[in-house]
Amino acid sequence: MVGMLEATSIHSKPQQPTGSAPEVVRTFTDYPTIREKVALGCETGRVVIIFTDVDGTLVLGAGHHAPEIEQGQRDMKGLVKALNAQGAIIIPITGSHFDSGTITTPSILHRIDRGVLPHVGVSAPDSSFAVDAYVSDGGAKSVHALSGQDVSYDSSYIAYVQPATLDYDQLLSHAQSLAAVINQRNLTDEEQSLIAMYDTSRETSRVFLQPGTASGSHRGSNKIAFYFYASSLDERDQIEASFAGHVKDFGMRVVCCEEKDATTAARRHPMLTELADNVRLPLKYCLDIAPFDKGMAVRHFSDYVLHLIVEQVLATGKERPALEVWACGDSGNDFSLMSSDIVTHAVIVGGASKELLRLGDRLKEHGKSVYIETDPSRLGPTSIAQAILGKEY
């Protein structure tokens, strides 16, 4: 693959997540297209994996105008076809649910069915417009095959990320008690009036439980979700750190990011544009408490690809190929995706949140090549195309 950034050779196998027991034997569900692409990569001397966030990165959605979304669809289709033509393994990772969807976001499966997102694998009507798997940390599942309404999930991935036991009610109680402590310094009248100008679903509390799915619960996914408002990145970080410390004993992770549809609306509001670019406007954030994050998905699939590479090298006697691993994102919950040990190239797309942009230097310090989109006309998929392929569509 010809990219704008210099390719790096294969990394060592990533370590197991902190606190987990060492695994003696890993099992993997077979992904036919990934196996085919690894075989091709072993022939050419390079295997390429593209991990990408979905909303705001691979596709444009909430917070964007209709013409932008329509152009983004065309750009995304051109990007996926070009990457497939070069044999890249494409794995979108999302926080949205596959089946139930959320109050604000249609389900991933529904969007695939409508053609808004690519299909999965070689059985797709147009295999050039297909990805190799969809991974959701919203439901802790990975889809590896679609045939009509028949969906195949990867049981080996589910076993990898889901805890053996989890006292959901006790965890929820602990999280709600912390929210109550934070809410002792609640939103001021001025903060509430500013929020009311851009967020019609506002709450009077600084931190509140997220309704999430239509049933009002994330219980089926072993995930607890909150919204909160913060008037600066420092305040945002403090709230995230408070929750992370509070649930540490449960072996849980905290994943935090801007609620993009709300914050984009704030930045486009004629009376709030200037405020949204400094510390005076409270912005809305999502905070998920879960036993998994996007970084775990990267480790699982990287292990799988490395497993296939070893198989292929032993079978053919060829030299071990270079492994080039890209991670693309637009918000704070993509940092675990980009900071994974095996990722060699990070792409922060156009329109990314400030909470992610400020972490570019930290990624560079960890030895990664980092592409940060500076052209305001390039959003999502065109940023990825420019970074990886050196051209737009």
Short mmCIF file of C-alpha atoms in Angstrom, two decimals:
data_model
loop_
_atom_site.label_atom_id
_atom_site.label_comp_id
_atom_site.label_asym_id
_atom_site.label_seq_id
_atom_site.Cartn_x
_atom_site.Cartn_y
_atom_site.Cartn_z
CA MET A 1 0.00 0.00 0.00
CA VAL A 2 1.30 3.44 -0.88
CA GLY A 3 0.64 5.78 2.02
CA MET A 4 1.60 9.30 2.99
CA LEU A 5 3.24 8.02 6.17
CA GLU A 6 6.22 5.70 6.29
CA ALA A 7 5.28 2.09 7.04
CA THR A 8 6.77 0.44 10.11
CA SER A 9 7.62 -3.21 10.67
CA ILE A 10 5.65 -5.64 12.77
CA HIS A 11 5.30 -4.90 16.50
CA SER A 12 5.52 -7.38 19.32
CA LYS A 13 2.34 -9.06 20.42
CA PRO A 14 0.29 -6.72 22.65
CA GLN A 15 0.08 -7.52 26.34
CA GLN A 16 -3.08 -8.74 27.98
CA PRO A 17 -5.26 -6.05 29.60
CA THR A 18 -4.16 -5.11 33.12
CA GLY A 19 -5.70 -7.31 35.76
CA SER A 20 -6.73 -10.14 33.43
CA ALA A 21 -5.45 -13.67 33.84
CA PRO A 22 -2.82 -14.82 31.29
CA GLU A 23 -4.32 -16.90 28.51
CA VAL A 24 -2.78 -20.21 27.57
CA VAL A 25 -4.79 -20.78 24.40
CA ARG A 26 -6.63 -18.19 22.34
CA THR A 27 -9.46 -19.29 20.06
CA PHE A 28 -10.64 -17.23 17.13
CA THR A 29 -13.69 -17.21 14.94
CA ASP A 30 -12.74 -17.47 11.27
CA TYR A 31 -13.18 -14.34 9.12
CA PRO A 32 -12.85 -15.49 5.48
CA THR A 33 -11.96 -12.11 3.97
CA ILE A 34 -9.36 -11.38 6.64
CA ARG A 35 -7.77 -14.77 5.97
CA GLU A 36 -7.70 -14.01 2.22
CA LYS A 37 -6.18 -10.58 2.75
CA VAL A 38 -3.50 -11.94 5.08
CA ALA A 39 -2.55 -14.51 2.43
CA LEU A 40 -2.30 -11.71 -0.13
CA GLY A 41 -0.25 -9.59 2.26
CA CYS A 42 2.17 -12.43 2.87
CA GLU A 43 2.71 -12.58 -0.90
CA THR A 44 3.35 -8.84 -1.22
CA GLY A 45 5.32 -8.50 2.01
CA ARG A 46 2.90 -6.21 3.86
CA VAL A 47 -0.35 -6.75 5.79
CA VAL A 48 -2.44 -3.64 6.44
CA ILE A 49 -5.25 -3.25 9.00
CA ILE A 50 -7.49 -0.18 9.16
CA PHE A 51 -9.37 0.23 12.46
CA THR A 52 -11.83 3.10 12.25
CA ASP A 53 -14.50 4.71 14.37
CA VAL A 54 -17.89 4.90 12.61
CA ASP A 55 -19.88 8.06 13.39
CA GLY A 56 -18.00 11.25 12.60
CA THR A 57 -15.09 9.27 11.15
CA LEU A 58 -16.13 6.69 8.55
CA VAL A 59 -19.52 8.35 8.06
CA LEU A 60 -20.96 11.78 8.84
CA GLY A 61 -24.18 12.05 10.80
CA ALA A 62 -25.53 13.99 13.75
CA GLY A 63 -24.54 17.64 13.72
CA HIS A 64 -23.89 17.80 9.97
CA HIS A 65 -26.09 19.33 7.30
CA ALA A 66 -27.83 17.08 4.73
CA PRO A 67 -25.50 18.03 1.80
CA GLU A 68 -22.44 17.21 3.94
CA ILE A 69 -23.91 13.83 4.90
CA GLU A 70 -24.73 12.98 1.28
CA GLN A 71 -21.23 13.92 0.11
CA GLY A 72 -19.79 11.99 3.04
CA GLN A 73 -21.63 8.88 1.84
CA ARG A 74 -20.05 9.18 -1.59
CA ASP A 75 -16.62 9.78 -0.08
CA MET A 76 -16.98 6.81 2.26
CA LYS A 77 -17.96 4.45 -0.56
CA GLY A 78 -14.98 5.54 -2.64
CA LEU A 79 -12.66 5.11 0.33
CA VAL A 80 -13.84 1.60 1.21
CA LYS A 81 -13.60 0.43 -2.40
CA ALA A 82 -10.08 1.87 -2.77
CA LEU A 83 -8.87 0.24 0.46
CA ASN A 84 -10.34 -3.12 -0.56
CA ALA A 85 -8.67 -2.85 -3.96
CA GLN A 86 -5.32 -2.61 -2.16
CA GLY A 87 -6.07 -5.56 0.10
CA ALA A 88 -6.44 -3.63 3.37
CA ILE A 89 -8.31 -5.29 6.23
CA ILE A 90 -11.09 -2.85 7.25
CA ILE A 91 -12.61 -3.10 10.75
CA PRO A 92 -15.03 -0.36 11.91
CA ILE A 93 -15.41 -0.10 15.70
CA THR A 94 -18.41 1.72 17.19
CA GLY A 95 -19.98 2.49 20.53
CA SER A 96 -23.46 2.10 19.02
CA HIS A 97 -25.52 -1.06 19.39
CA PHE A 98 -25.94 -3.53 16.54
CA ASP A 99 -29.55 -4.47 17.07
CA SER A 100 -31.51 -2.33 19.52
CA GLY A 101 -30.04 0.99 18.52
CA THR A 102 -30.23 4.00 20.81
CA ILE A 103 -32.65 6.86 21.19
CA THR A 104 -30.52 9.11 18.99
CA THR A 105 -28.72 6.66 16.68
CA PRO A 106 -30.32 3.97 14.46
CA SER A 107 -28.92 0.48 14.93
CA ILE A 108 -25.80 -0.52 12.99
CA LEU A 109 -27.66 -3.39 11.30
CA HIS A 110 -30.43 -1.04 10.15
CA ARG A 111 -27.88 1.35 8.66
CA ILE A 112 -26.13 -1.51 6.86
CA ASP A 113 -29.46 -2.70 5.47
CA ARG A 114 -30.21 0.81 4.15
CA GLY A 115 -26.80 1.07 2.48
CA VAL A 116 -25.65 3.86 4.81
CA LEU A 117 -22.81 1.60 6.01
CA PRO A 118 -20.89 -1.09 4.08
CA HIS A 119 -21.91 -4.73 4.29
CA VAL A 120 -19.70 -7.41 5.83
CA GLY A 121 -17.46 -9.81 3.97
CA VAL A 122 -17.51 -11.63 0.65
CA SER A 123 -21.25 -12.36 0.74
CA ALA A 124 -22.04 -8.66 0.30
CA PRO A 125 -23.89 -7.67 -2.91
CA ASP A 126 -20.88 -5.55 -3.90
CA SER A 127 -17.82 -7.03 -2.22
CA SER A 128 -15.73 -3.98 -3.11
CA PHE A 129 -18.03 -2.00 -0.81
CA ALA A 130 -17.68 -4.26 2.21
CA VAL A 131 -15.72 -4.38 5.45
CA ASP A 132 -14.26 -7.44 7.17
CA ALA A 133 -16.04 -7.08 10.52
CA TYR A 134 -18.04 -4.64 12.64
CA VAL A 135 -17.15 -4.37 16.31
CA SER A 136 -19.36 -2.70 18.91
CA ASP A 137 -18.26 -1.76 22.39
CA GLY A 138 -21.86 -0.69 22.90
CA GLY A 139 -22.95 -4.32 22.83
CA ALA A 140 -19.56 -6.01 23.21
CA LYS A 141 -20.14 -7.95 20.01
CA SER A 142 -18.48 -8.41 16.65
CA VAL A 143 -20.44 -9.15 13.47
CA HIS A 144 -18.54 -11.29 10.97
CA ALA A 145 -21.34 -12.28 8.56
CA LEU A 146 -24.65 -10.91 7.35
CA SER A 147 -27.19 -12.71 5.20
CA GLY A 148 -30.55 -11.00 5.05
CA GLN A 149 -31.75 -10.88 8.65
CA ASP A 150 -29.29 -13.58 9.74
CA VAL A 151 -26.46 -12.09 11.80
CA SER A 152 -23.37 -14.06 12.90
CA TYR A 153 -21.57 -12.84 16.02
CA ASP A 154 -18.02 -13.75 17.03
CA SER A 155 -18.30 -15.78 20.23
CA SER A 156 -14.53 -15.73 20.75
CA TYR A 157 -14.57 -11.91 20.85
CA ILE A 158 -17.48 -11.86 23.29
CA ALA A 159 -15.60 -14.26 25.58
CA TYR A 160 -12.50 -12.07 25.32
CA VAL A 161 -14.13 -8.80 26.42
CA GLN A 162 -16.96 -9.85 28.73
CA PRO A 163 -16.21 -10.51 32.41
CA ALA A 164 -17.04 -13.91 33.84
CA THR A 165 -19.08 -12.27 36.59
CA LEU A 166 -20.35 -8.75 37.10
CA ASP A 167 -22.60 -7.45 39.86
CA TYR A 168 -24.40 -4.91 37.69
CA ASP A 169 -26.66 -3.59 40.46
CA GLN A 170 -23.76 -3.02 42.87
CA LEU A 171 -21.74 -1.27 40.17
CA LEU A 172 -24.71 0.93 39.25
CA SER A 173 -25.22 1.83 42.90
CA HIS A 174 -21.56 2.88 43.26
CA ALA A 175 -21.68 4.94 40.06
CA GLN A 176 -24.88 6.71 41.07
CA SER A 177 -23.47 7.53 44.51
CA LEU A 178 -20.49 9.22 42.86
CA ALA A 179 -22.80 11.14 40.52
CA ALA A 180 -24.68 12.40 43.58
CA VAL A 181 -21.41 13.67 45.10
CA ILE A 182 -20.43 15.48 41.90
CA ASN A 183 -23.92 16.97 41.68
CA GLN A 184 -23.46 18.71 45.02
CA ARG A 185 -21.88 21.37 42.78
CA ASN A 186 -24.73 21.43 40.34
CA LEU A 187 -25.32 23.53 37.25
CA THR A 188 -25.76 27.23 37.89
CA ASP A 189 -28.70 29.15 36.46
CA GLU A 190 -26.34 30.74 33.91
CA GLU A 191 -24.98 27.33 32.83
CA GLN A 192 -28.51 25.94 32.49
CA SER A 193 -29.62 28.87 30.35
CA LEU A 194 -26.64 28.42 28.01
CA ILE A 195 -27.20 24.66 27.72
CA ALA A 196 -30.89 25.23 27.00
CA MET A 197 -29.90 27.13 23.85
CA TYR A 198 -28.39 24.05 22.20
CA ASP A 199 -29.55 20.92 24.07
CA THR A 200 -33.30 20.32 24.16
CA SER A 201 -32.80 17.10 26.17
CA ARG A 202 -31.01 18.98 28.98
CA GLU A 203 -31.16 17.96 32.61
CA THR A 204 -30.72 20.18 35.64
CA SER A 205 -28.06 17.83 37.04
CA ARG A 206 -24.40 18.11 36.07
CA VAL A 207 -24.19 14.30 35.83
CA PHE A 208 -27.16 12.09 34.99
CA LEU A 209 -27.86 8.53 33.91
CA GLN A 210 -28.14 8.17 30.15
CA PRO A 211 -31.46 6.73 28.91
CA GLY A 212 -29.47 4.82 26.28
CA THR A 213 -31.63 2.23 24.56
CA ALA A 214 -35.35 2.59 24.01
CA SER A 215 -35.92 0.37 27.05
CA GLY A 216 -33.97 2.85 29.16
CA SER A 217 -31.19 0.42 30.10
CA HIS A 218 -27.81 -0.79 28.88
CA ARG A 219 -28.02 -3.87 31.05
CA GLY A 220 -27.93 -6.30 28.15
CA SER A 221 -24.48 -5.04 27.23
CA ASN A 222 -22.94 -4.92 30.73
CA LYS A 223 -22.50 -1.19 30.25
CA ILE A 224 -23.64 1.75 32.37
CA ALA A 225 -23.85 5.08 30.58
CA PHE A 226 -24.00 8.64 31.88
CA TYR A 227 -24.16 12.09 30.37
CA PHE A 228 -22.51 15.07 32.01
CA TYR A 229 -21.81 18.74 31.33
CA ALA A 230 -18.37 20.32 31.79
CA SER A 231 -17.28 23.91 31.18
CA SER A 232 -13.64 23.07 30.40
CA LEU A 233 -11.46 20.15 29.40
CA ASP A 234 -9.94 20.20 32.88
CA GLU A 235 -13.37 19.76 34.44
CA ARG A 236 -14.17 17.03 31.94
CA ASP A 237 -10.94 15.22 32.87
CA GLN A 238 -11.67 15.53 36.58
CA ILE A 239 -15.10 13.95 36.23
CA GLU A 240 -13.71 11.13 34.07
CA ALA A 241 -10.91 10.48 36.57
CA SER A 242 -13.36 10.44 39.48
CA PHE A 243 -15.43 7.71 37.85
CA ALA A 244 -12.34 5.75 36.77
CA GLY A 245 -11.04 5.66 40.33
CA HIS A 246 -14.45 4.79 41.71
CA VAL A 247 -15.00 1.67 39.54
CA LYS A 248 -11.38 0.48 39.48
CA ASP A 249 -12.03 -2.27 42.01
CA PHE A 250 -14.71 -3.71 39.70
CA GLY A 251 -12.12 -4.15 36.94
CA MET A 252 -14.10 -1.72 34.76
CA ARG A 253 -12.98 0.89 32.25
CA VAL A 254 -14.34 4.41 31.84
CA VAL A 255 -14.75 5.70 28.29
CA CYS A 256 -15.52 9.38 27.80
CA CYS A 257 -16.22 11.53 24.73
CA GLU A 258 -18.08 14.61 23.55
CA GLU A 259 -21.74 14.08 22.68
CA LYS A 260 -21.09 15.24 19.12
CA ASP A 261 -24.65 16.04 18.01
CA ALA A 262 -25.10 18.37 20.98
CA THR A 263 -21.68 20.02 20.88
CA THR A 264 -21.80 20.53 17.11
CA ALA A 265 -25.17 22.22 17.57
CA ALA A 266 -23.59 24.47 20.21
CA ARG A 267 -20.73 25.47 17.94
CA ARG A 268 -23.12 26.28 15.11
CA HIS A 269 -25.53 28.29 17.24
CA PRO A 270 -25.22 31.96 16.19
CA MET A 271 -25.10 33.15 19.82
CA LEU A 272 -22.79 30.41 21.10
CA THR A 273 -20.10 30.05 18.42
CA GLU A 274 -17.53 32.15 20.26
CA LEU A 275 -18.39 30.71 23.67
CA ALA A 276 -18.04 27.14 22.39
CA ASP A 277 -14.39 27.74 21.55
CA ASN A 278 -13.36 28.75 25.05
CA VAL A 279 -13.98 27.55 28.60
CA ARG A 280 -17.23 29.40 29.35
CA LEU A 281 -19.78 27.14 27.63
CA PRO A 282 -20.70 23.83 29.32
CA LEU A 283 -20.46 21.09 26.70
CA LYS A 284 -22.15 17.71 26.85
CA TYR A 285 -20.16 14.48 27.25
CA CYS A 286 -20.92 10.75 27.29
CA LEU A 287 -19.31 8.59 29.96
CA ASP A 288 -19.57 4.82 29.70
CA ILE A 289 -18.57 2.35 32.41
CA ALA A 290 -17.81 -1.02 30.84
CA PRO A 291 -15.39 -3.97 31.06
CA PHE A 292 -14.18 -3.25 27.51
CA ASP A 293 -13.12 -0.41 25.25
CA LYS A 294 -12.03 0.03 21.62
CA GLY A 295 -8.46 -0.81 22.53
CA MET A 296 -9.53 -4.33 23.49
CA ALA A 297 -11.07 -4.80 20.03
CA VAL A 298 -7.76 -3.74 18.47
CA ARG A 299 -5.87 -6.29 20.58
CA HIS A 300 -8.31 -9.09 19.75
CA PHE A 301 -8.16 -8.59 15.99
CA SER A 302 -4.43 -7.87 15.93
CA ASP A 303 -3.86 -11.15 17.76
CA TYR A 304 -6.04 -12.88 15.18
CA VAL A 305 -4.16 -11.37 12.24
CA LEU A 306 -0.81 -12.27 13.83
CA HIS A 307 -2.13 -15.82 14.31
CA LEU A 308 -3.01 -16.00 10.60
CA ILE A 309 0.36 -14.55 9.58
CA VAL A 310 2.22 -17.21 11.53
CA GLU A 311 0.05 -19.92 9.96
CA GLN A 312 0.75 -18.56 6.48
CA VAL A 313 4.50 -18.17 7.04
CA LEU A 314 4.80 -21.73 8.35
CA ALA A 315 2.74 -23.09 5.44
CA THR A 316 4.57 -21.23 2.66
CA GLY A 317 8.06 -20.72 4.05
CA LYS A 318 7.93 -17.03 3.07
CA GLU A 319 9.43 -14.26 5.16
CA ARG A 320 7.25 -12.68 7.80
CA PRO A 321 5.55 -9.60 6.29
CA ALA A 322 5.55 -6.10 7.72
CA LEU A 323 2.39 -5.19 9.61
CA GLU A 324 0.95 -1.71 9.19
CA VAL A 325 -1.87 -0.86 11.59
CA TRP A 326 -3.94 2.31 11.24
CA ALA A 327 -6.44 3.72 13.74
CA CYS A 328 -8.81 6.52 12.73
CA GLY A 329 -11.09 8.56 14.97
CA ASP A 330 -12.69 11.87 15.87
CA SER A 331 -13.45 11.90 19.60
CA GLY A 332 -12.15 11.11 23.07
CA ASN A 333 -13.32 7.50 23.13
CA ASP A 334 -11.03 6.81 20.15
CA PHE A 335 -7.87 7.41 22.18
CA SER A 336 -7.84 3.79 23.44
CA LEU A 337 -8.14 2.75 19.78
CA MET A 338 -5.17 4.87 18.71
CA SER A 339 -2.92 4.27 21.73
CA SER A 340 -2.93 0.46 21.45
CA ASP A 341 0.62 -0.93 21.37
CA ILE A 342 0.28 -2.46 17.93
CA VAL A 343 -1.10 0.65 16.18
CA THR A 344 1.59 2.25 14.01
CA HIS A 345 -0.37 5.12 12.43
CA ALA A 346 -3.08 7.32 13.96
CA VAL A 347 -5.42 9.51 11.91
CA ILE A 348 -7.32 12.31 13.67
CA VAL A 349 -9.90 13.27 11.08
CA GLY A 350 -11.26 16.68 10.18
CA GLY A 351 -13.90 17.93 12.59
CA ALA A 352 -12.36 16.02 15.51
CA SER A 353 -13.12 17.16 19.05
CA LYS A 354 -10.61 19.21 21.04
CA GLU A 355 -10.45 16.45 23.64
CA LEU A 356 -8.82 14.19 21.02
CA LEU A 357 -6.79 16.84 19.16
CA ARG A 358 -4.88 17.73 22.33
CA LEU A 359 -3.68 14.10 22.59
CA GLY A 360 -1.83 14.10 19.26
CA ASP A 361 1.52 14.85 20.91
CA ARG A 362 1.00 12.04 23.42
CA LEU A 363 0.49 9.59 20.56
CA LYS A 364 3.70 10.81 18.93
CA GLU A 365 5.56 10.31 22.21
CA HIS A 366 4.47 6.67 22.05
CA GLY A 367 6.26 6.31 18.70
CA LYS A 368 3.26 6.50 16.40
CA SER A 369 3.04 8.40 13.12
CA VAL A 370 0.16 10.83 13.59
CA TYR A 371 -1.84 12.50 10.83
CA ILE A 372 -3.97 15.40 12.07
CA GLU A 373 -6.31 16.86 9.47
CA THR A 374 -5.88 20.64 9.19
CA ASP A 375 -7.95 21.26 6.04
CA PRO A 376 -11.48 22.25 7.20
CA SER A 377 -12.95 21.01 3.92
CA ARG A 378 -11.88 17.43 4.67
CA LEU A 379 -14.23 15.63 7.02
CA GLY A 380 -14.22 11.99 8.08
CA PRO A 381 -13.58 9.70 5.11
CA THR A 382 -11.71 12.29 3.00
CA SER A 383 -9.27 12.77 5.89
CA ILE A 384 -8.65 9.02 5.99
CA ALA A 385 -8.18 8.89 2.22
CA GLN A 386 -5.67 11.73 2.32
CA ALA A 387 -3.72 10.19 5.20
CA ILE A 388 -3.56 6.62 3.91
CA LEU A 389 -3.85 6.92 0.14
CA GLY A 390 -2.59 10.44 -0.43
CA LYS A 391 -5.66 11.48 -2.44
CA GLU A 392 -9.31 12.41 -2.11
CA TYR A 393 -12.47 11.06 -3.73
#
